[in-house]
mmCIF file of C-alpha atoms and ligand atoms in Angstrom:
data_model
loop_
_atom_site.group_PDB
_atom_site.id
_atom_site.type_symbol
_atom_site.label_atom_id
_atom_site.label_comp_id
_atom_site.label_asym_id
_atom_site.label_seq_id
_atom_site.Cartn_x
_atom_site.Cartn_y
_atom_site.Cartn_z
ATOM 1 C CA MET A 1 197.107 -38.326 130.355
ATOM 2 C CA ILE A 2 198.709 -39.083 133.732
ATOM 3 C CA ARG A 3 197.518 -37.352 136.909
ATOM 4 C CA GLY A 4 199.065 -37.119 140.362
ATOM 5 C CA ASN A 5 201.378 -35.090 142.562
ATOM 6 C CA ILE A 6 204.478 -34.304 140.551
ATOM 7 C CA LEU A 7 207.881 -33.398 141.894
ATOM 8 C CA ASN A 8 209.166 -30.533 139.820
ATOM 9 C CA VAL A 9 212.951 -30.959 139.710
ATOM 10 C CA PHE A 10 213.485 -27.379 138.470
ATOM 11 C CA THR A 11 211.759 -25.652 141.392
ATOM 12 C CA GLY A 12 211.768 -28.462 143.970
ATOM 13 C CA ASP A 13 208.058 -28.170 144.738
ATOM 14 C CA ILE A 14 205.368 -30.837 144.712
ATOM 15 C CA TYR A 15 201.842 -30.170 143.445
ATOM 16 C CA PRO A 16 198.909 -31.925 141.747
ATOM 17 C CA ALA A 17 199.214 -31.872 137.985
ATOM 18 C CA GLU A 18 198.210 -33.638 134.821
ATOM 19 C CA ILE A 19 200.848 -34.616 132.296
ATOM 20 C CA GLU A 20 199.976 -34.806 128.634
ATOM 21 C CA VAL A 21 202.156 -37.000 126.448
ATOM 22 C CA ALA A 22 202.516 -36.994 122.669
ATOM 23 C CA GLY A 23 204.975 -39.028 120.640
ATOM 24 C CA GLY A 24 206.776 -40.318 123.747
ATOM 25 C CA ARG A 25 207.469 -36.833 125.072
ATOM 26 C CA VAL A 26 205.775 -34.559 127.561
ATOM 27 C CA SER A 27 203.695 -32.071 125.579
ATOM 28 C CA CYS A 28 202.068 -30.184 128.455
ATOM 29 C CA VAL A 29 201.962 -30.096 132.264
ATOM 30 C CA ARG A 30 198.964 -28.417 133.954
ATOM 31 C CA SER A 31 198.397 -27.701 137.649
ATOM 32 C CA ILE A 32 195.092 -29.190 138.779
ATOM 33 C CA SER A 33 193.270 -29.549 142.046
ATOM 34 C CA GLY A 34 192.663 -32.863 143.740
ATOM 35 C CA ASN A 35 194.044 -35.203 146.352
ATOM 36 C CA PHE A 36 196.615 -37.735 145.271
ATOM 37 C CA SER A 37 198.707 -39.876 147.574
ATOM 38 C CA ASP A 38 201.400 -41.040 145.137
ATOM 39 C CA ILE A 39 204.180 -38.863 143.783
ATOM 40 C CA ILE A 40 205.311 -38.845 140.154
ATOM 41 C CA LEU A 41 209.063 -38.349 139.686
ATOM 42 C CA PRO A 42 211.147 -38.277 136.538
ATOM 43 C CA GLY A 43 212.677 -41.719 135.823
ATOM 44 C CA PHE A 44 215.938 -42.310 137.705
ATOM 45 C CA ILE A 45 219.365 -42.089 136.063
ATOM 46 C CA ASP A 46 222.455 -43.911 137.323
ATOM 47 C CA ALA A 47 225.117 -41.482 136.146
ATOM 48 C CA HIS A 48 228.040 -43.894 136.505
ATOM 49 C CA LEU A 49 227.945 -47.662 136.184
ATOM 50 C CA HIS A 50 229.827 -50.589 134.677
ATOM 51 C CA ILE A 51 227.001 -52.891 133.539
ATOM 52 C CA GLU A 52 229.457 -55.789 133.301
ATOM 53 C CA SER A 53 229.661 -55.910 137.122
ATOM 54 C CA SER A 54 226.034 -57.094 137.148
ATOM 55 C CA MET A 55 227.109 -60.159 135.057
ATOM 56 C CA LEU A 56 224.194 -59.255 132.777
ATOM 57 C CA THR A 57 223.945 -58.101 129.208
ATOM 58 C CA PRO A 58 222.260 -54.672 128.952
ATOM 59 C CA SER A 59 218.974 -56.234 127.777
ATOM 60 C CA SER A 60 218.839 -58.537 130.827
ATOM 61 C CA PHE A 61 219.978 -55.693 133.085
ATOM 62 C CA ALA A 62 217.056 -53.547 131.909
ATOM 63 C CA ALA A 63 214.535 -56.198 132.990
ATOM 64 C CA ALA A 64 215.903 -56.075 136.529
ATOM 65 C CA ALA A 65 216.609 -52.332 136.763
ATOM 66 C CA ILE A 66 213.416 -50.814 135.339
ATOM 67 C CA PRO A 67 211.060 -52.192 138.058
ATOM 68 C CA HIS A 68 213.262 -50.279 140.541
ATOM 69 C CA GLY A 69 212.503 -47.006 138.764
ATOM 70 C CA THR A 70 215.755 -46.718 136.818
ATOM 71 C CA VAL A 71 215.096 -45.694 133.230
ATOM 72 C CA SER A 72 218.593 -44.695 132.206
ATOM 73 C CA THR A 73 222.252 -45.355 132.932
ATOM 74 C CA ILE A 74 225.480 -43.771 131.817
ATOM 75 C CA SER A 75 227.700 -46.778 131.494
ATOM 76 C CA ASP A 76 231.423 -47.055 130.936
ATOM 77 C CA PRO A 77 231.921 -50.397 129.167
ATOM 78 C CA HIS A 78 235.627 -50.531 130.029
ATOM 79 C CA GLU A 79 235.464 -54.047 131.478
ATOM 80 C CA ILE A 80 234.322 -55.636 128.225
ATOM 81 C CA ALA A 81 236.573 -53.233 126.295
ATOM 82 C CA ASN A 82 239.592 -54.550 128.211
ATOM 83 C CA VAL A 83 238.744 -58.006 126.909
ATOM 84 C CA MET A 84 237.636 -57.291 123.350
ATOM 85 C CA GLY A 85 238.126 -53.614 122.555
ATOM 86 C CA VAL A 86 235.793 -51.617 120.326
ATOM 87 C CA ASP A 87 233.894 -54.793 119.295
ATOM 88 C CA GLY A 88 232.886 -55.261 122.935
ATOM 89 C CA VAL A 89 231.692 -51.667 123.216
ATOM 90 C CA ARG A 90 229.651 -52.043 120.029
ATOM 91 C CA PHE A 91 228.139 -55.275 121.373
ATOM 92 C CA MET A 92 226.986 -53.450 124.534
ATOM 93 C CA ILE A 93 225.502 -50.598 122.495
ATOM 94 C CA ASP A 94 223.679 -52.953 120.089
ATOM 95 C CA ASP A 95 222.318 -55.183 122.848
ATOM 96 C CA ALA A 96 221.153 -52.132 124.838
ATOM 97 C CA ALA A 97 219.051 -50.991 121.874
ATOM 98 C CA ALA A 98 216.808 -54.079 122.273
ATOM 99 C CA THR A 99 215.119 -52.640 125.375
ATOM 100 C CA PRO A 100 213.069 -49.541 126.237
ATOM 101 C CA MET A 101 215.702 -48.534 128.825
ATOM 102 C CA LYS A 102 217.860 -45.567 127.835
ATOM 103 C CA PHE A 103 221.425 -46.745 127.968
ATOM 104 C CA TYR A 104 224.006 -44.054 127.376
ATOM 105 C CA PHE A 105 227.672 -44.903 127.186
ATOM 106 C CA THR A 106 231.026 -43.272 127.673
ATOM 107 C CA ALA A 107 233.987 -44.081 125.439
ATOM 108 C CA PRO A 108 236.419 -46.038 127.653
ATOM 109 C CA SER A 109 239.473 -43.795 128.027
ATOM 110 C CA CYS A 110 241.908 -46.225 129.673
ATOM 111 C CA VAL A 111 242.032 -49.538 127.822
ATOM 112 C CA PRO A 112 244.222 -51.176 128.985
ATOM 113 C CA ALA A 113 243.852 -49.717 132.481
ATOM 114 C CA THR A 114 247.630 -49.625 132.950
ATOM 115 C CA PRO A 115 250.586 -50.473 130.679
ATOM 116 C CA PHE A 116 251.566 -53.228 133.162
ATOM 117 C CA GLU A 117 248.538 -55.347 132.441
ATOM 118 C CA THR A 118 248.003 -58.072 129.844
ATOM 119 C CA ALA A 119 244.782 -56.785 128.323
ATOM 120 C CA GLY A 120 242.865 -58.343 125.458
ATOM 121 C CA ALA A 121 242.722 -55.075 123.543
ATOM 122 C CA GLU A 122 243.807 -51.471 123.316
ATOM 123 C CA ILE A 123 241.597 -48.503 122.410
ATOM 124 C CA THR A 124 243.458 -45.739 120.610
ATOM 125 C CA ALA A 125 242.677 -42.015 120.407
ATOM 126 C CA ARG A 126 241.406 -42.504 116.847
ATOM 127 C CA GLU A 127 238.994 -45.236 117.990
ATOM 128 C CA ILE A 128 237.898 -43.017 120.887
ATOM 129 C CA GLU A 129 236.902 -40.348 118.378
ATOM 130 C CA GLU A 130 234.857 -42.892 116.383
ATOM 131 C CA LEU A 131 233.097 -44.057 119.552
ATOM 132 C CA LEU A 132 232.379 -40.483 120.676
ATOM 133 C CA ARG A 133 230.538 -39.883 117.417
ATOM 134 C CA MET A 134 228.111 -42.752 118.078
ATOM 135 C CA ASP A 135 224.554 -41.722 119.008
ATOM 136 C CA SER A 136 224.361 -43.172 122.507
ATOM 137 C CA VAL A 137 227.874 -42.132 123.557
ATOM 138 C CA VAL A 138 227.704 -38.982 125.710
ATOM 139 C CA ALA A 139 231.168 -38.512 127.233
ATOM 140 C CA LEU A 140 234.750 -39.702 127.496
ATOM 141 C CA GLY A 141 234.833 -42.348 130.238
ATOM 142 C CA GLU A 142 236.607 -42.062 133.557
ATOM 143 C CA MET A 143 240.165 -40.857 133.028
ATOM 144 C CA MET A 144 241.952 -43.151 135.450
ATOM 145 C CA ASN A 145 245.373 -42.295 134.071
ATOM 146 C CA PHE A 146 245.745 -39.116 136.128
ATOM 147 C CA PRO A 147 249.560 -39.364 136.138
ATOM 148 C CA GLY A 148 249.321 -39.297 132.312
ATOM 149 C CA VAL A 149 247.151 -36.167 132.412
ATOM 150 C CA ILE A 150 249.486 -34.426 134.870
ATOM 151 C CA ALA A 151 252.512 -35.338 132.741
ATOM 152 C CA GLY A 152 250.712 -34.184 129.555
ATOM 153 C CA ASP A 153 251.125 -37.595 127.859
ATOM 154 C CA ASP A 154 250.369 -37.238 124.128
ATOM 155 C CA GLY A 155 248.074 -40.286 123.808
ATOM 156 C CA VAL A 156 246.062 -39.334 126.895
ATOM 157 C CA MET A 157 245.745 -35.682 125.855
ATOM 158 C CA ALA A 158 244.611 -36.680 122.338
ATOM 159 C CA LYS A 159 241.665 -38.615 123.823
ATOM 160 C CA ILE A 160 240.656 -35.656 126.000
ATOM 161 C CA GLU A 161 241.059 -33.319 123.028
ATOM 162 C CA ALA A 162 238.747 -35.534 120.935
ATOM 163 C CA ALA A 163 235.979 -35.166 123.543
ATOM 164 C CA ARG A 164 236.515 -31.435 124.005
ATOM 165 C CA ASN A 165 236.401 -30.837 120.238
ATOM 166 C CA LEU A 166 232.960 -32.469 120.227
ATOM 167 C CA ASN A 167 231.852 -30.448 123.281
ATOM 168 C CA MET A 168 231.470 -33.614 125.322
ATOM 169 C CA PRO A 169 232.208 -33.970 129.050
ATOM 170 C CA VAL A 170 235.194 -35.961 130.307
ATOM 171 C CA ASP A 171 234.611 -38.090 133.406
ATOM 172 C CA GLY A 172 237.276 -38.259 136.061
ATOM 173 C CA HIS A 173 238.703 -40.821 138.429
ATOM 174 C CA ALA A 174 241.257 -39.248 140.721
ATOM 175 C CA PRO A 175 241.379 -40.824 144.187
ATOM 176 C CA LEU A 176 242.989 -38.482 146.727
ATOM 177 C CA LEU A 177 244.423 -36.217 144.024
ATOM 178 C CA SER A 178 244.889 -32.773 145.570
ATOM 179 C CA GLY A 179 246.554 -29.361 145.318
ATOM 180 C CA ASP A 180 248.383 -28.288 142.148
ATOM 181 C CA GLU A 181 248.172 -31.738 140.549
ATOM 182 C CA LEU A 182 244.391 -31.714 140.968
ATOM 183 C CA CYS A 183 244.310 -28.252 139.344
ATOM 184 C CA THR A 184 246.254 -29.571 136.335
ATOM 185 C CA TYR A 185 243.897 -32.557 136.069
ATOM 186 C CA ILE A 186 240.762 -30.368 136.189
ATOM 187 C CA GLY A 187 242.339 -27.748 133.919
ATOM 188 C CA ALA A 188 242.705 -30.440 131.243
ATOM 189 C CA GLY A 189 238.893 -30.485 131.035
ATOM 190 C CA ILE A 190 237.875 -33.252 133.443
ATOM 191 C CA SER A 191 234.608 -32.383 135.131
ATOM 192 C CA THR A 192 233.468 -35.233 137.438
ATOM 193 C CA ASP A 193 234.921 -37.491 140.116
ATOM 194 C CA HIS A 194 233.459 -40.555 141.816
ATOM 195 C CA GLU A 195 236.417 -41.572 143.969
ATOM 196 C CA CYS A 196 235.997 -39.212 146.948
ATOM 197 C CA VAL A 197 236.092 -40.858 150.367
ATOM 198 C CA SER A 198 235.925 -37.848 152.712
ATOM 199 C CA PRO A 199 233.968 -34.573 152.958
ATOM 200 C CA GLU A 200 237.290 -32.664 152.736
ATOM 201 C CA GLU A 201 238.082 -34.291 149.400
ATOM 202 C CA VAL A 202 234.585 -33.440 148.124
ATOM 203 C CA LEU A 203 234.959 -29.822 149.226
ATOM 204 C CA GLU A 204 238.344 -29.328 147.550
ATOM 205 C CA LYS A 205 237.152 -30.822 144.267
ATOM 206 C CA ARG A 206 233.827 -28.960 144.277
ATOM 207 C CA ARG A 207 235.576 -25.672 144.993
ATOM 208 C CA LEU A 208 237.608 -26.234 141.840
ATOM 209 C CA GLY A 209 234.454 -26.819 139.802
ATOM 210 C CA MET A 210 234.186 -30.603 139.729
ATOM 211 C CA LYS A 211 230.859 -32.397 140.008
ATOM 212 C CA ILE A 212 230.958 -35.148 142.589
ATOM 213 C CA MET A 213 229.328 -38.541 142.298
ATOM 214 C CA ALA A 214 228.630 -40.280 145.618
ATOM 215 C CA ARG A 215 228.857 -44.050 145.212
ATOM 216 C CA GLU A 216 226.514 -46.493 146.898
ATOM 217 C CA GLY A 217 226.766 -49.701 144.902
ATOM 218 C CA SER A 218 227.981 -53.229 145.534
ATOM 219 C CA SER A 219 231.704 -52.404 145.734
ATOM 220 C CA ALA A 220 232.210 -48.848 147.011
ATOM 221 C CA ARG A 221 229.823 -47.254 149.491
ATOM 222 C CA ASN A 222 230.709 -43.677 150.344
ATOM 223 C CA LEU A 223 227.274 -42.106 150.657
ATOM 224 C CA ARG A 224 227.132 -42.123 154.476
ATOM 225 C CA ASP A 225 230.527 -40.361 154.690
ATOM 226 C CA LEU A 226 229.801 -37.853 151.931
ATOM 227 C CA ALA A 227 226.112 -37.089 152.545
ATOM 228 C CA ALA A 228 226.763 -33.856 154.431
ATOM 229 C CA ALA A 229 229.414 -32.637 151.987
ATOM 230 C CA GLY A 230 227.029 -31.779 149.150
ATOM 231 C CA CYS A 231 227.323 -34.109 146.161
ATOM 232 C CA ASP A 232 225.919 -33.674 142.660
ATOM 233 C CA PHE A 233 225.031 -37.211 141.528
ATOM 234 C CA LEU A 234 224.179 -40.511 143.244
ATOM 235 C CA VAL A 235 225.667 -43.504 141.423
ATOM 236 C CA SER A 236 226.264 -47.218 141.861
ATOM 237 C CA ASP A 237 229.554 -47.628 139.903
ATOM 238 C CA ASP A 238 229.132 -51.404 140.268
ATOM 239 C CA ILE A 239 226.102 -53.496 141.109
ATOM 240 C CA HIS A 240 226.155 -57.254 141.601
ATOM 241 C CA PRO A 241 223.185 -59.415 140.526
ATOM 242 C CA ALA A 242 222.043 -60.360 144.056
ATOM 243 C CA ASP A 243 221.986 -56.679 145.069
ATOM 244 C CA LEU A 244 220.093 -55.726 141.924
ATOM 245 C CA LEU A 245 217.270 -58.063 142.957
ATOM 246 C CA GLU A 246 216.874 -56.145 146.218
ATOM 247 C CA GLY A 247 216.878 -52.640 144.793
ATOM 248 C CA TYR A 248 218.739 -50.149 142.696
ATOM 249 C CA MET A 249 218.427 -46.365 142.462
ATOM 250 C CA ASP A 250 215.267 -46.596 144.634
ATOM 251 C CA ARG A 251 217.395 -48.103 147.410
ATOM 252 C CA ILE A 252 220.151 -45.515 146.928
ATOM 253 C CA LEU A 253 217.525 -42.745 147.287
ATOM 254 C CA ARG A 254 216.169 -44.369 150.461
ATOM 255 C CA ARG A 255 219.688 -44.495 151.921
ATOM 256 C CA ALA A 256 220.407 -40.913 150.880
ATOM 257 C CA VAL A 257 217.378 -39.782 152.896
ATOM 258 C CA ASP A 258 218.424 -42.009 155.828
ATOM 259 C CA TYR A 259 221.839 -40.333 155.786
ATOM 260 C CA GLY A 260 220.272 -36.868 155.992
ATOM 261 C CA ILE A 261 220.114 -35.686 152.363
ATOM 262 C CA ASP A 262 216.986 -33.670 151.605
ATOM 263 C CA PRO A 263 214.695 -35.980 149.566
ATOM 264 C CA VAL A 264 214.085 -33.419 146.811
ATOM 265 C CA SER A 265 217.844 -32.831 146.420
ATOM 266 C CA ALA A 266 218.379 -36.596 146.335
ATOM 267 C CA VAL A 267 215.861 -36.934 143.489
ATOM 268 C CA GLN A 268 217.583 -34.087 141.623
ATOM 269 C CA MET A 269 220.892 -35.998 141.955
ATOM 270 C CA VAL A 270 219.430 -38.930 140.000
ATOM 271 C CA THR A 271 217.415 -36.911 137.456
ATOM 272 C CA ILE A 272 218.001 -33.325 136.370
ATOM 273 C CA ASN A 273 221.629 -33.042 137.579
ATOM 274 C CA PRO A 274 223.002 -35.862 135.381
ATOM 275 C CA ALA A 275 220.542 -34.958 132.590
ATOM 276 C CA GLU A 276 221.911 -31.416 132.348
ATOM 277 C CA HIS A 277 225.550 -32.438 132.700
ATOM 278 C CA TYR A 278 225.411 -35.085 129.958
ATOM 279 C CA GLY A 279 222.797 -33.373 127.777
ATOM 280 C CA LEU A 280 220.132 -36.100 128.081
ATOM 281 C CA SER A 281 216.488 -35.721 127.086
ATOM 282 C CA THR A 282 215.273 -37.712 130.121
ATOM 283 C CA GLY A 283 215.286 -36.384 133.700
ATOM 284 C CA ALA A 284 212.489 -33.827 134.115
ATOM 285 C CA ILE A 285 208.704 -33.606 133.807
ATOM 286 C CA ALA A 286 208.327 -30.640 131.486
ATOM 287 C CA PRO A 287 207.386 -29.997 127.844
ATOM 288 C CA GLY A 288 209.846 -31.525 125.376
ATOM 289 C CA TRP A 289 211.415 -33.953 127.856
ATOM 290 C CA ASP A 290 211.034 -37.721 127.412
ATOM 291 C CA ALA A 291 207.879 -39.012 129.111
ATOM 292 C CA ASP A 292 209.822 -41.199 131.572
ATOM 293 C CA PHE A 293 208.224 -41.303 135.003
ATOM 294 C CA VAL A 294 208.381 -43.249 138.247
ATOM 295 C CA VAL A 295 205.371 -43.308 140.560
ATOM 296 C CA VAL A 296 206.416 -43.776 144.210
ATOM 297 C CA ASP A 297 204.459 -44.000 147.442
ATOM 298 C CA SER A 298 206.539 -41.408 149.320
ATOM 299 C CA LEU A 299 209.816 -39.493 149.346
ATOM 300 C CA ARG A 300 210.926 -41.486 152.397
ATOM 301 C CA ASP A 301 210.451 -45.100 151.258
ATOM 302 C CA PHE A 302 210.593 -44.608 147.465
ATOM 303 C CA ASN A 303 208.547 -47.767 146.914
ATOM 304 C CA VAL A 304 208.139 -47.910 143.136
ATOM 305 C CA LYS A 305 204.556 -48.536 142.060
ATOM 306 C CA ARG A 306 204.720 -47.901 138.328
ATOM 307 C CA VAL A 307 207.311 -46.929 135.743
ATOM 308 C CA TYR A 308 206.689 -45.284 132.367
ATOM 309 C CA ILE A 309 209.180 -44.916 129.522
ATOM 310 C CA ASP A 310 208.236 -42.723 126.554
ATOM 311 C CA GLY A 311 204.748 -42.490 128.070
ATOM 312 C CA ARG A 312 204.269 -46.265 128.039
ATOM 313 C CA PRO A 313 203.900 -48.360 131.249
ATOM 314 C CA VAL A 314 206.973 -50.629 131.504
ATOM 315 C CA ALA A 315 206.781 -51.886 135.114
ATOM 316 C CA GLU A 316 204.096 -52.257 137.755
ATOM 317 C CA GLU A 317 204.519 -53.259 141.419
ATOM 318 C CA GLY A 318 207.933 -54.833 140.746
ATOM 319 C CA ARG A 319 206.923 -56.626 137.536
ATOM 320 C CA TYR A 320 208.610 -55.855 134.232
ATOM 321 C CA LEU A 321 205.861 -55.535 131.615
ATOM 322 C CA ILE A 322 207.885 -55.724 128.420
ATOM 323 C CA ARG A 323 208.153 -58.970 126.524
ATOM 324 C CA ARG A 324 211.830 -59.696 126.100
ATOM 325 C CA ARG A 325 213.170 -59.854 122.621
ATOM 326 C CA GLY A 326 216.297 -61.795 123.537
ATOM 327 C CA GLY A 327 218.899 -59.091 123.058
ATOM 328 C CA THR A 328 221.615 -59.074 120.461
ATOM 329 C CA ARG A 329 223.425 -62.034 119.029
ATOM 330 C CA ALA A 330 227.146 -62.188 119.614
ATOM 331 C CA PRO A 331 229.217 -61.512 116.504
ATOM 332 C CA PRO A 332 229.748 -64.871 114.749
ATOM 333 C CA GLY A 333 232.940 -66.614 115.776
ATOM 334 C CA ASN A 334 233.589 -64.331 118.713
ATOM 335 C CA LEU A 335 233.857 -66.748 121.594
ATOM 336 C CA LYS A 336 234.577 -64.176 124.338
ATOM 337 C CA CYS A 337 231.481 -62.237 123.407
ATOM 338 C CA LEU A 338 229.369 -65.392 123.274
ATOM 339 C CA ILE A 339 230.511 -66.455 126.747
ATOM 340 C CA PHE A 340 229.637 -63.015 128.117
ATOM 341 C CA GLN A 341 226.232 -63.215 126.464
ATOM 342 C CA LEU A 342 225.532 -66.729 127.799
ATOM 343 C CA ARG A 343 226.468 -65.586 131.300
ATOM 344 C CA GLY A 344 224.115 -62.665 130.804
ATOM 345 C CA TRP A 345 221.249 -64.909 129.774
ATOM 346 C CA MET A 346 221.792 -67.283 132.677
ATOM 347 C CA SER A 347 221.995 -64.481 135.237
ATOM 348 C CA GLY A 348 219.018 -62.895 133.506
ATOM 349 C CA LEU A 349 216.954 -66.029 134.081
ATOM 350 C CA ARG A 350 217.821 -65.931 137.776
ATOM 351 C CA VAL A 351 216.927 -62.258 137.960
ATOM 352 C CA MET A 352 213.643 -62.744 136.128
ATOM 353 C CA ARG A 353 212.394 -65.712 138.180
ATOM 354 C CA PRO A 354 210.992 -63.836 141.174
ATOM 355 C CA LEU A 355 209.348 -61.148 139.056
HETATM 356 ZN ZN1 LIG B 401 233.794 -46.593 137.571
#
């Protein structure tokens, strides 16, 4: 039983409540009376990230991300896929399973990123379909080949078709695409974009039904420019190890409030909004949802005091409480994978030291 002020992401109100948990899920939420200073939020979701940019394997990434209140990410493993194809994606999925963090993945749609590049692998439409059928895969990853979509390229359309046949969302990536070409791109079934750089671009895409991700990571930072335009999700896209030590979705929330976004809306952008779009079971404090919570001091500073996943405490005052199980072994004989894993371990040690 956990008691405190809860933020209800369905109604946007905050009130004292007790949360009952059974089997890792919320079984009941009751309003109570009492004075509580802390606020219980659903665990944060980063709706668009490339874990590889952190130089960490997913299991090491979890140890650094969870103390900052992030319980889930939707990750496009296209960086590792460009080096080692489907084997790389499977490695990320297997390694992610060694932690309590909820890693969801998208099937990388553009490997190689362009035909002009010397990539280590290619992912075909048939392989995309296999990946989409995996448990933790929730969408087709960012469709960077917008000229291919506009031209109706067979290979590109087959990948989109595979996702649509399975009722799965298709993520977009369409910088400055506008007018009739944007309509064709959206009409193909692409429902998100994280490349907007101006409020006008956000407005045009939202009017046509797209959901907009505002980026505030280590590479692109558009939140200040887009804050007033009305976005749907807050995401990092990329986060470097040194930045991850300083903060993660907690810091993005703090900045969102600094830039004028209503704190309750900001929390919805990292919880219920991505949860509903991608069909996740984490992202709200209500019966049947995963018992993933973040206890913060206020909706201004978002200082994370405690984190629960499946009803179990996993971080307290910046410390990760889970004993690490060492992640997944690289497939035997696969040198590229082993190098990536060793880099992950080494960066992981650096990340863990101050905790
Ligand atoms: Zn991206």
